[in-house]
Amino acid sequence: MPRLPLALLLLAACSEYNLGEEKDNPEILDDTAEPECPPQIPDCQDTADTSTSDDTGETATRCEDLYVGPQNLAVEESCEVLPETGSFTPVVEWSISSFSTEPTYDQVMMTPIVASITDDNGDGDIDEDDTPDVLFTTYTGGAWFNAGVLRAVHGDGSGEIFSVTARLEGSAGLAAGDIDGDGVVEIIGLTENHEVIAFEHDGTEKWRTATFNQNVLAYAPYPAISDMNSDGSPEIVIGTVVLNSDGSVRSPGNSVSLGSAGTFSALSFPVDLDGDGVEEIITGNAAFDIDGNEVWRASVPDGYPAVGDFDGDGEGEVVATASGRVWLLDTDGAILWQRSLPNSSITAGPPTIADYDGDGEPEVGVAGISLYAVFDTDGTLLWWNPSQDGSSGVTGSAVFDFEGDGQAEVVYPDETRVWVFSGTDGAVKLESPDHSSWTVTEYAPVVDVDGDGEAEIVVPNSMHPSYPQTARAGITVLGDADGTWRPGRKIWNQHAYSITNVNDDGTIPATADLNWATHNSFRSGDLSAVDGGGSWPDLLGRVVEVCEERCSEGVIEVWVQLGNQGVEDIEPGSIFHLSALTPDGEVPLVAEVAPTDVASGSWQEGVHLIIEGVGDLDIRDLELVVDPDDDLSECDEDNNIARWGQGVCLF
């Protein structure tokens, strides 16, 4: 925070902090006398005789022998506010499984995205102030790799917005972002013919590319949007294919590293892994520049990637999964650790990174064949739970703190259930039967989908041929029956979501903040502290002693103390002003900066101020003001003024 320079505002003064520079006029007096009594308040108990006799014959303590030591101070409990925690009572808020256009196309086996594409509040803008909308692709029957329909519905469940029969690949992913600078998101998808296609926010086709070889994109690929070269015009990445915002090809891609574990889903994405200001495309075993040139390659197979800071070096590391394994790669691709999933799983889905157990460090969550497992920062297995997914074993997950209690929860849909596990130990918090899926790499985002200030779970549903009795279709939205889930963002724009990759209004940052510097998460909602709770310091001041022994010389000596009755310590640099109150108004005497911290629940050692040039002042009182510019955020901003309570040198 900004601090005033140490200055004598009007009259010469010095303090035992020895922070002031000497002024030619008036002179700053030196105060180097060591106190002869121990630091006790309020009375000096030194056995040495330091008293003198005044004109009345009574004893008076010499100024140089006064000492004000540190003291305890009762902490004000109101300086800590614990956030109200919510309940966890999930219910279905709304669902949609029938559509007016192509009604048989009702199966959703991809990750829905959420962004605003309609002007709901009528202000002429489409942005974060509007109710979010849900975008997804549907297919018919079991033809998940054939033609599908792009659909958009209102996030509050009020109905359809549009359906576009553009023959999108039925289980391929979508991404949303403002790629042309018009202030509204565009929608990126892939067709069954392996073309990349862009739509305006209203579903109008914007452009489409020529056909790519399927080996370059894989089945059910997901696009990712980022401004890789920070030129204000985002790029679109699928595998290692790089497109400019107008659909022209920047890099044609390769079929070696896609960010895929086999033939399902290219899940690569751009990120500035080493913090050099240049983004790379991250796959499961390699990094590429914007033109498709290989930056590094690791001696592991390709897989589904995610990034976080696992060693605290401020740079990103790559977590990747494939074939029942999970590994951590350093910024340069060096292997840091490798682990196998439990229960002999031969598959592994896209990893989710978050602080699962509340220890302040990132963990990794991975689904496999009929299981979900969480690994600690060093690769140690924390816990795993059985599930039902014998079809693909490569589904994803999302993490969020629904109740605002500082404990993360995992949202994981398998073939027949939506599971919510405690991130700490895997305890089951929800086993909802309102779901079915044939499963590929989809997951359920956690987002404020209806703009009510509370997060919801957006669940995709498709029929699994082995479980027709539990078949679901379309989209189901789960919320809290008590309306107490903590707020979520109103946007989740792509499978490779990392909070900082997209702005609230759907624009793409020219230079994205590094997620691991603030959140250290991937495919996770914001787990930071809940608004409304917190803890603060509370800076106080008091004038403890005034020595008038040298009034005839125009000199007074004042002892002041700074205290803190808040629950947080105050760092060095606290400012205080001392002024004289006279019949003619306030006269500034001293401005000081405290060089030491002010610990919670304590008064500092007193500051001894020697102030000269006061002989002509009619001082009726002294006023001490701490934090005069309100630089410090305190729990009580109205208790920063203290007075001595009597006149000085009035004789």
XYZ file of C-alpha atoms in Angstrom:
651
model
C 0.000 0.000 0.000
C 1.276 3.585 -0.510
C 3.025 5.133 2.488
C 3.855 8.737 3.320
C 7.543 9.532 3.644
C 8.690 10.169 7.188
C 8.398 13.888 7.622
C 8.191 16.589 10.232
C 5.109 18.457 9.137
C 5.595 21.632 11.136
C 7.621 21.302 14.295
C 10.924 19.597 14.938
C 10.578 16.140 16.431
C 12.413 12.887 16.791
C 11.405 9.444 17.965
C 13.163 6.431 19.403
C 12.579 4.759 16.014
C 15.390 7.043 14.733
C 13.680 7.269 11.357
C 13.768 11.034 10.863
C 16.299 12.978 8.877
C 17.743 16.020 10.634
C 16.375 19.358 9.481
C 18.447 22.536 9.582
C 15.644 24.508 11.165
C 14.142 23.618 13.536
C 16.653 21.179 14.999
C 15.660 17.552 15.557
C 16.772 16.592 19.009
C 18.585 13.352 19.757
C 17.048 10.883 22.188
C 19.480 8.076 22.895
C 19.044 7.562 26.613
C 18.469 3.945 27.571
C 15.538 3.398 29.932
C 16.585 2.478 33.441
C 13.476 0.521 34.296
C 12.094 -2.670 32.832
C 9.316 -2.614 30.207
C 6.304 -2.502 32.489
C 3.123 -0.513 32.132
C 1.754 1.595 33.677
C 4.239 2.113 36.543
C 8.013 2.079 36.440
C 9.274 -0.329 39.084
C 12.996 0.373 38.801
C 14.626 0.558 42.243
C 17.018 3.279 41.125
C 16.086 6.781 42.266
C 15.381 8.697 39.068
C 13.154 11.350 40.576
C 13.739 15.058 41.117
C 11.992 17.618 43.289
C 9.836 20.322 41.733
C 9.051 23.737 43.180
C 6.465 22.284 45.531
C 8.883 19.787 47.007
C 7.068 16.857 45.393
C 8.991 14.333 43.336
C 8.649 14.203 39.511
C 10.015 11.586 37.122
C 12.616 12.834 34.637
C 11.476 12.689 30.991
C 14.428 10.562 29.980
C 13.483 7.905 32.495
C 9.944 7.339 31.293
C 9.424 4.134 29.356
C 6.358 2.601 27.742
C 6.692 -1.103 27.129
C 4.582 -3.491 25.069
C 1.331 -4.805 26.487
C -1.308 -7.347 25.681
C -4.529 -6.125 24.114
C -7.823 -7.963 24.004
C -8.699 -9.125 20.506
C -12.018 -7.950 19.121
C -13.930 -11.053 18.048
C -15.881 -9.120 15.424
C -12.656 -8.761 13.440
C -13.083 -12.330 12.248
C -16.202 -13.242 10.305
C -16.702 -16.859 9.403
C -18.581 -17.294 6.136
C -21.944 -18.916 6.361
C -21.722 -22.427 5.030
C -24.470 -23.831 2.890
C -26.250 -27.132 2.936
C -25.771 -29.929 0.438
C -29.250 -30.948 -0.649
C -29.077 -31.469 -4.427
C -32.281 -31.541 -6.446
C -33.106 -31.394 -10.139
C -33.732 -27.729 -10.968
C -34.641 -28.389 -14.568
C -34.026 -30.724 -17.451
C -34.613 -30.792 -21.174
C -34.770 -33.925 -23.287
C -37.257 -33.101 -26.042
C -36.599 -30.632 -28.812
C -38.720 -29.000 -31.483
C -36.148 -29.515 -34.247
C -34.873 -33.022 -35.008
C -36.526 -34.402 -31.851
C -34.894 -37.828 -32.141
C -31.505 -36.162 -31.746
C -31.613 -36.052 -27.965
C -28.462 -37.861 -26.821
C -25.689 -35.762 -25.214
C -22.301 -37.390 -24.764
C -20.066 -34.330 -24.674
C -19.244 -31.647 -22.123
C -21.830 -28.845 -22.305
C -20.473 -25.312 -22.309
C -22.049 -22.241 -20.720
C -21.884 -18.648 -21.999
C -24.265 -15.756 -22.657
C -25.634 -15.585 -26.204
C -28.896 -13.662 -25.609
C -29.672 -10.159 -24.328
C -31.924 -11.169 -21.464
C -31.954 -7.866 -19.569
C -32.654 -5.738 -22.641
C -29.705 -3.381 -22.195
C -28.497 -3.857 -25.755
C -25.455 -5.896 -24.754
C -24.857 -9.611 -24.497
C -22.494 -10.112 -21.603
C -22.101 -11.418 -18.076
C -25.071 -9.336 -16.899
C -27.414 -11.585 -18.859
C -28.663 -15.023 -17.876
C -26.187 -17.627 -19.147
C -27.095 -20.135 -21.831
C -26.159 -23.784 -22.343
C -24.715 -25.051 -25.629
C -24.295 -28.702 -26.538
C -24.427 -31.208 -29.374
C -26.966 -34.026 -29.659
C -26.999 -37.207 -31.714
C -29.577 -39.901 -32.358
C -29.647 -43.547 -31.330
C -26.130 -44.859 -30.859
C -24.540 -42.865 -33.693
C -22.357 -40.729 -31.451
C -19.657 -40.325 -34.118
C -22.098 -39.378 -36.889
C -24.112 -36.246 -37.635
C -25.342 -34.246 -34.667
C -27.309 -31.069 -33.969
C -25.954 -27.938 -32.287
C -28.416 -26.779 -29.633
C -28.669 -23.783 -27.335
C -31.091 -23.477 -24.421
C -31.657 -20.835 -21.782
C -29.732 -21.471 -18.593
C -32.769 -20.887 -16.408
C -34.584 -23.783 -18.049
C -37.089 -21.583 -19.843
C -36.630 -23.270 -23.191
C -34.797 -23.550 -26.474
C -32.917 -20.765 -28.219
C -31.915 -22.462 -31.457
C -31.046 -25.782 -33.045
C -28.675 -25.941 -36.016
C -28.563 -29.029 -38.221
C -24.998 -28.519 -39.396
C -24.062 -32.207 -39.143
C -21.670 -31.728 -36.250
C -19.924 -34.822 -34.981
C -22.349 -36.151 -32.399
C -19.977 -36.412 -29.437
C -17.382 -33.803 -30.421
C -16.907 -30.840 -28.144
C -17.628 -27.132 -28.413
C -15.790 -24.009 -27.331
C -17.105 -20.460 -26.974
C -15.260 -17.158 -27.026
C -15.232 -13.793 -28.732
C -12.850 -14.524 -31.597
C -13.642 -11.513 -33.804
C -13.778 -8.687 -31.269
C -17.482 -7.913 -31.660
C -18.113 -8.279 -27.939
C -20.143 -11.484 -28.213
C -18.975 -15.076 -28.153
C -18.728 -17.254 -31.210
C -19.138 -21.030 -31.035
C -16.550 -23.458 -32.385
C -17.450 -27.046 -33.266
C -16.440 -29.939 -35.515
C -18.437 -31.664 -38.207
C -18.757 -35.370 -38.886
C -16.513 -34.762 -41.931
C -13.706 -33.458 -39.675
C -14.179 -29.820 -40.582
C -13.819 -27.098 -37.968
C -16.847 -24.825 -38.031
C -17.586 -21.477 -36.373
C -21.019 -20.035 -35.594
C -22.124 -16.576 -34.561
C -23.864 -16.332 -31.196
C -27.249 -16.762 -32.895
C -26.297 -20.011 -34.623
C -25.513 -18.488 -38.012
C -22.575 -20.198 -39.677
C -19.538 -17.900 -39.712
C -16.947 -20.061 -41.474
C -15.791 -23.617 -41.860
C -12.462 -25.128 -42.824
C -11.620 -27.781 -45.337
C -11.643 -31.383 -44.155
C -8.825 -32.548 -41.892
C -7.563 -36.101 -41.719
C -9.318 -37.875 -38.865
C -5.937 -39.007 -37.499
C -5.057 -35.370 -36.873
C -8.200 -34.701 -34.819
C -9.210 -38.101 -33.349
C -12.834 -39.002 -32.688
C -14.826 -36.695 -30.412
C -12.187 -33.925 -30.333
C -12.546 -30.716 -28.335
C -11.443 -27.264 -29.533
C -9.691 -24.777 -27.252
C -9.504 -21.007 -27.742
C -6.570 -18.828 -26.674
C -4.623 -15.824 -27.922
C -1.350 -17.684 -28.351
C 0.695 -14.753 -29.640
C -1.041 -12.005 -27.623
C -1.995 -10.015 -30.708
C -5.610 -9.514 -29.675
C -6.893 -12.095 -32.151
C -7.440 -15.533 -30.588
C -6.369 -18.809 -32.130
C -8.333 -22.077 -32.160
C -6.478 -25.289 -31.330
C -7.634 -28.865 -31.955
C -4.907 -31.422 -31.425
C -1.938 -29.578 -32.907
C -4.015 -27.912 -35.613
C -3.910 -24.135 -35.170
C -6.477 -21.896 -36.837
C -6.560 -18.133 -36.985
C -9.734 -16.413 -35.844
C -10.987 -16.208 -39.429
C -10.656 -19.954 -39.920
C -7.466 -19.865 -41.953
C -4.930 -22.553 -41.101
C -1.850 -21.500 -39.148
C -0.593 -25.040 -38.493
C -1.991 -28.195 -40.152
C -1.212 -30.345 -37.109
C 0.226 -33.833 -36.796
C -1.073 -37.269 -35.924
C 1.640 -38.107 -33.378
C 0.652 -35.998 -30.356
C -2.921 -34.764 -30.027
C -3.535 -34.695 -26.315
C -5.381 -37.975 -26.733
C -5.256 -41.381 -25.073
C -5.895 -43.534 -28.127
C -8.546 -42.665 -30.694
C -10.931 -40.740 -28.404
C -10.830 -36.950 -28.022
C -7.955 -34.619 -28.766
C -7.855 -32.515 -25.582
C -4.783 -30.354 -26.175
C -4.813 -26.656 -25.265
C -2.493 -23.622 -25.313
C -0.856 -22.241 -22.169
C 2.297 -20.328 -21.266
C 3.905 -23.163 -19.362
C 7.229 -21.511 -18.510
C 5.976 -17.957 -18.028
C 8.034 -16.482 -20.867
C 5.049 -14.711 -22.394
C 4.662 -17.200 -25.249
C 2.029 -19.927 -25.203
C 2.683 -23.488 -26.250
C 0.247 -26.221 -27.259
C 0.280 -28.870 -24.540
C -0.409 -32.507 -25.323
C 0.129 -35.584 -23.182
C 3.804 -35.955 -24.056
C 4.937 -32.899 -26.004
C 4.703 -29.145 -26.445
C 4.429 -27.267 -29.743
C 4.631 -23.626 -30.741
C 1.959 -21.715 -32.617
C 3.334 -22.895 -35.961
C 3.330 -26.555 -34.972
C 7.059 -26.826 -34.284
C 7.956 -29.240 -31.508
C 9.333 -27.513 -28.403
C 9.990 -30.658 -26.365
C 8.933 -34.282 -26.198
C 8.818 -36.636 -23.215
C 9.519 -40.355 -23.251
C 5.910 -41.262 -22.419
C 2.919 -41.929 -24.679
C 0.416 -39.264 -25.609
C -2.467 -38.747 -23.207
C -5.022 -36.310 -21.839
C -3.254 -33.251 -20.357
C -3.824 -30.693 -17.616
C -1.429 -28.157 -16.067
C -0.650 -26.883 -12.569
C 2.287 -25.887 -10.385
C 3.244 -28.987 -8.406
C 6.713 -28.009 -7.197
C 6.140 -24.374 -6.254
C 8.569 -22.962 -8.799
C 6.033 -20.612 -10.363
C 6.007 -22.559 -13.616
C 3.498 -25.073 -14.876
C 3.914 -28.822 -14.882
C 1.936 -31.170 -17.119
C -0.236 -33.928 -15.701
C -1.226 -36.463 -18.340
C -3.163 -39.717 -18.325
C -3.481 -42.762 -20.571
C -3.718 -46.553 -20.397
C -4.325 -46.750 -16.661
C -1.438 -44.426 -15.794
C -0.925 -40.845 -14.695
C 2.357 -38.954 -14.924
C 3.772 -35.551 -14.085
C 6.111 -33.797 -16.504
C 8.269 -30.792 -15.659
C 8.164 -27.569 -17.641
C 10.726 -28.983 -20.073
C 9.099 -32.419 -20.349
C 11.304 -34.221 -17.825
C 9.388 -36.982 -16.037
C 8.855 -36.161 -12.354
C 6.730 -39.174 -11.418
C 4.511 -41.882 -12.888
C 1.762 -43.852 -11.156
C -0.717 -46.567 -12.074
C -4.401 -46.301 -11.321
C -5.674 -48.755 -8.707
C -7.825 -51.795 -9.375
C -5.824 -52.702 -12.499
C -7.576 -50.086 -14.608
C -6.355 -50.125 -18.196
C -7.763 -46.687 -19.037
C -7.536 -43.179 -17.604
C -9.702 -40.148 -18.291
C -8.749 -36.470 -18.517
C -7.220 -35.293 -15.220
C -8.677 -32.629 -12.981
C -6.338 -30.524 -10.840
C -7.511 -28.860 -7.623
C -6.788 -28.682 -3.920
C -8.936 -31.700 -3.130
C -8.039 -32.055 0.548
C -7.590 -28.443 1.639
C -3.853 -28.673 2.324
C -2.996 -25.799 0.002
C -1.338 -28.072 -2.564
C -2.695 -29.409 -5.868
C -3.971 -32.953 -6.229
C -5.000 -34.878 -9.348
C -8.327 -36.628 -9.891
C -8.613 -39.294 -12.591
C -11.367 -41.682 -13.645
C -10.632 -45.148 -14.983
C -12.483 -48.378 -15.624
C -15.221 -48.304 -12.962
C -13.278 -46.148 -10.512
C -12.336 -42.623 -9.551
C -8.955 -41.973 -7.907
C -7.165 -38.977 -6.399
C -3.376 -38.653 -6.249
C -1.462 -36.301 -3.978
C 1.035 -33.694 -5.157
C 3.875 -36.226 -5.069
C 1.852 -38.960 -6.777
C 0.832 -40.818 -3.630
C -2.635 -42.344 -3.928
C -4.941 -40.495 -1.528
C -8.177 -42.407 -2.090
C -10.260 -44.134 -4.714
C -13.886 -45.136 -5.097
C -15.562 -47.745 -7.283
C -17.939 -46.527 -9.971
C -19.803 -47.922 -12.976
C -17.965 -47.265 -16.222
C -16.959 -50.333 -18.146
C -17.515 -48.795 -21.578
C -14.839 -46.133 -22.072
C -13.284 -45.570 -18.651
C -12.118 -42.130 -19.797
C -14.738 -39.763 -18.406
C -13.793 -36.465 -16.799
C -14.692 -34.669 -13.583
C -15.018 -31.194 -12.087
C -14.279 -29.873 -8.591
C -16.080 -27.199 -6.567
C -16.676 -26.173 -2.952
C -20.473 -26.133 -2.911
C -21.033 -25.363 0.759
C -18.304 -22.773 1.140
C -16.800 -24.680 4.051
C -13.326 -24.866 2.574
C -13.777 -28.510 1.592
C -13.834 -29.333 -2.107
C -16.264 -31.755 -3.696
C -15.767 -33.845 -6.845
C -18.521 -34.120 -9.461
C -18.144 -37.292 -11.494
C -20.850 -38.767 -13.765
C -20.370 -42.410 -14.752
C -22.667 -44.653 -16.824
C -25.618 -44.671 -14.422
C -25.040 -42.139 -11.636
C -23.904 -38.618 -10.901
C -21.501 -38.954 -8.021
C -20.353 -36.208 -5.704
C -17.434 -37.227 -3.491
C -15.752 -35.407 -0.654
C -12.409 -34.249 -1.988
C -10.740 -35.016 1.314
C -11.485 -38.710 1.664
C -13.884 -39.721 -1.105
C -16.932 -39.981 1.140
C -20.079 -40.171 -0.983
C -22.171 -37.003 -0.735
C -24.435 -37.696 -3.708
C -25.370 -40.753 -5.743
C -27.993 -39.451 -8.143
C -29.794 -41.826 -10.520
C -30.930 -38.893 -12.691
C -28.292 -39.709 -15.269
C -27.107 -42.187 -17.839
C -24.246 -42.127 -20.327
C -22.416 -44.288 -22.806
C -19.355 -42.253 -21.723
C -16.472 -40.812 -23.650
C -14.470 -37.899 -22.165
C -17.396 -35.740 -21.083
C -17.910 -34.283 -17.618
C -20.424 -32.038 -15.832
C -19.362 -28.386 -15.421
C -20.169 -26.526 -12.207
C -21.370 -23.050 -13.117
C -24.029 -20.493 -12.202
C -26.116 -21.492 -15.176
C -29.218 -19.443 -14.353
C -27.599 -16.310 -12.929
C -29.110 -16.702 -9.461
C -25.812 -16.277 -7.638
C -25.470 -19.984 -6.866
C -23.600 -22.726 -8.680
C -25.360 -25.577 -10.437
C -24.197 -28.859 -11.969
C -24.878 -29.187 -15.706
C -25.130 -32.895 -16.509
C -25.084 -34.374 -20.046
C -27.126 -37.546 -20.586
C -27.122 -40.297 -23.194
C -28.543 -43.797 -23.340
C -26.211 -46.665 -22.490
C -27.333 -49.740 -24.451
C -26.586 -52.016 -21.497
C -28.843 -50.054 -19.131
C -32.000 -49.114 -21.066
C -34.030 -49.136 -17.864
C -32.131 -46.087 -16.558
C -31.876 -44.258 -19.873
C -31.803 -40.462 -19.753
C -31.343 -37.923 -22.538
C -30.612 -34.232 -22.957
C -29.420 -32.005 -20.135
C -30.159 -32.155 -16.405
C -29.312 -29.279 -14.069
C -28.823 -29.997 -10.365
C -28.990 -27.269 -7.732
C -29.424 -26.923 -4.001
C -32.915 -27.297 -2.564
C -32.102 -24.728 0.116
C -30.521 -22.245 -2.292
C -27.283 -22.091 -0.307
C -24.591 -23.260 -2.707
C -21.844 -20.724 -3.064
C -21.572 -18.571 -6.197
C -19.968 -19.893 -9.339
C -18.925 -18.139 -12.509
C -21.491 -17.681 -15.247
C -19.210 -19.052 -17.928
C -17.518 -22.394 -18.593
C -16.442 -22.068 -22.175
C -14.511 -25.228 -23.057
C -13.387 -28.671 -21.912
C -9.899 -27.278 -21.103
C -11.366 -24.725 -18.686
C -8.974 -23.149 -16.190
C -10.785 -19.994 -14.966
C -8.180 -17.529 -16.277
C -8.502 -18.757 -19.860
C -11.656 -16.696 -20.466
C -13.048 -13.419 -19.158
C -16.484 -13.163 -17.568
C -17.929 -11.560 -20.699
C -16.621 -14.299 -22.990
C -13.719 -12.319 -24.381
C -10.375 -14.095 -24.562
C -7.463 -12.456 -22.695
C -4.692 -11.213 -24.973
C -2.327 -12.479 -22.294
C -3.993 -14.901 -19.927
C -3.018 -14.860 -16.269
C -1.254 -18.018 -15.166
C -3.915 -20.041 -13.381
C -1.459 -21.658 -10.982
C -0.411 -18.262 -9.641
C -3.864 -17.747 -8.129
C -5.956 -20.927 -8.337
C -3.629 -23.796 -9.283
C -6.476 -25.753 -10.784
C -7.684 -27.215 -14.062
C -11.239 -28.287 -14.916
C -12.208 -26.873 -11.532
C -14.361 -24.032 -10.315
C -12.999 -21.292 -8.093
C -12.153 -22.751 -4.672
C -10.995 -19.460 -3.116
C -12.507 -18.053 0.056
C -16.203 -17.318 0.096
C -17.245 -13.677 -0.142
C -18.617 -12.367 3.135
C -16.101 -14.046 5.390
C -12.637 -12.974 6.370
C -10.377 -11.687 9.086
C -8.902 -8.247 9.538
C -6.531 -6.235 11.722
C -7.711 -3.227 13.721
C -5.100 -0.536 14.273
C -5.405 1.636 17.373
C -3.349 4.469 18.816
C -3.060 6.151 22.183
C -1.111 8.946 23.809
C 0.365 7.323 26.900
C 2.644 9.916 28.481
C 3.419 13.597 28.032
C 6.427 15.116 29.766
C 6.301 18.895 30.271
C 9.676 19.197 32.010
C 11.089 21.347 29.194
C 8.111 23.521 28.378
C 10.181 26.611 29.149
C 12.448 25.605 26.261
C 9.484 25.096 23.924
C 10.016 21.328 24.017
C 7.590 18.560 24.923
C 8.155 14.818 25.010
C 5.302 12.499 24.085
C 4.988 8.718 24.249
C 2.477 7.133 21.891
C 1.617 3.507 21.271
C 0.192 1.618 18.329
C -1.993 -1.371 19.063
C -3.867 -4.013 17.127
C -7.080 -5.498 18.462
C -7.776 -7.327 15.201
C -7.002 -10.957 14.421
C -4.464 -10.322 11.653
C -0.979 -8.911 12.197
C -0.148 -5.551 10.621
C 3.018 -5.354 8.565
C 5.615 -2.613 9.129
C 4.739 0.726 7.591
C 1.756 1.904 9.621
C 1.457 5.691 9.539
C 0.446 7.902 12.438
C 0.050 11.668 12.786
C 0.262 13.669 16.011
C -1.324 17.122 16.107
C -1.825 19.880 18.645
C -5.367 21.148 19.120
C -5.324 24.901 19.792
C -7.969 27.630 19.913
C -6.809 28.587 16.427
C -7.246 25.083 15.046
C -5.263 21.912 14.531
C -1.476 22.209 14.217
C 0.351 19.172 12.767
C 3.320 18.131 14.874
C 4.624 14.789 13.640
C 4.088 12.235 10.882
C 5.761 8.888 11.502
C 5.963 5.471 9.875
C 6.163 2.467 12.174
C 9.142 0.296 11.140
C 7.951 -2.836 12.930
C 4.838 -4.925 12.656
C 1.931 -4.566 15.048
C 1.018 -8.044 16.189
C -2.543 -9.089 16.790
C -3.603 -8.642 20.405
C -0.803 -6.298 21.437
C 0.310 -2.750 22.040
C 3.704 -1.969 20.551
C 6.562 -0.617 22.584
C 5.909 3.088 23.004
C 7.290 5.607 20.544
C 9.177 8.427 22.284
C 8.702 11.696 20.397
C 10.698 14.824 21.278
C 9.017 17.874 19.774
C 10.481 21.362 19.919
C 9.148 24.738 18.883
C 5.863 24.489 20.766
C 6.461 27.441 23.086
C 4.095 29.735 21.227
C 1.318 27.169 20.917
C -1.688 27.203 23.204
C -2.045 23.394 23.274
C -5.419 22.422 24.702
C -5.062 18.760 23.692
C -3.020 16.333 21.589
C -4.646 14.223 18.890
C -3.166 11.007 17.510
C -4.486 9.635 14.206
C -3.419 6.208 12.956
C -3.783 5.142 9.314
C -4.895 8.676 8.354
C -5.269 7.842 4.655
C -7.239 4.614 5.231
C -4.581 2.571 3.460
C -5.147 -0.349 5.804
C -8.244 -2.518 5.510
C -9.529 -2.827 9.086
C -12.554 -4.311 10.756
C -13.299 -0.920 12.373
C -12.377 2.230 10.472
C -13.921 4.561 13.072
C -11.537 4.077 16.002
C -8.347 5.543 14.566
C -8.348 8.798 16.550
C -7.190 9.144 20.163
C -6.604 12.192 22.376
C -4.470 12.908 25.409
C -7.442 14.532 27.117
C -5.852 17.635 28.623
C -3.813 20.687 27.830
C -0.028 20.719 27.545
C 2.351 23.369 28.895
C -0.516 25.558 30.072
C 1.409 27.267 32.893
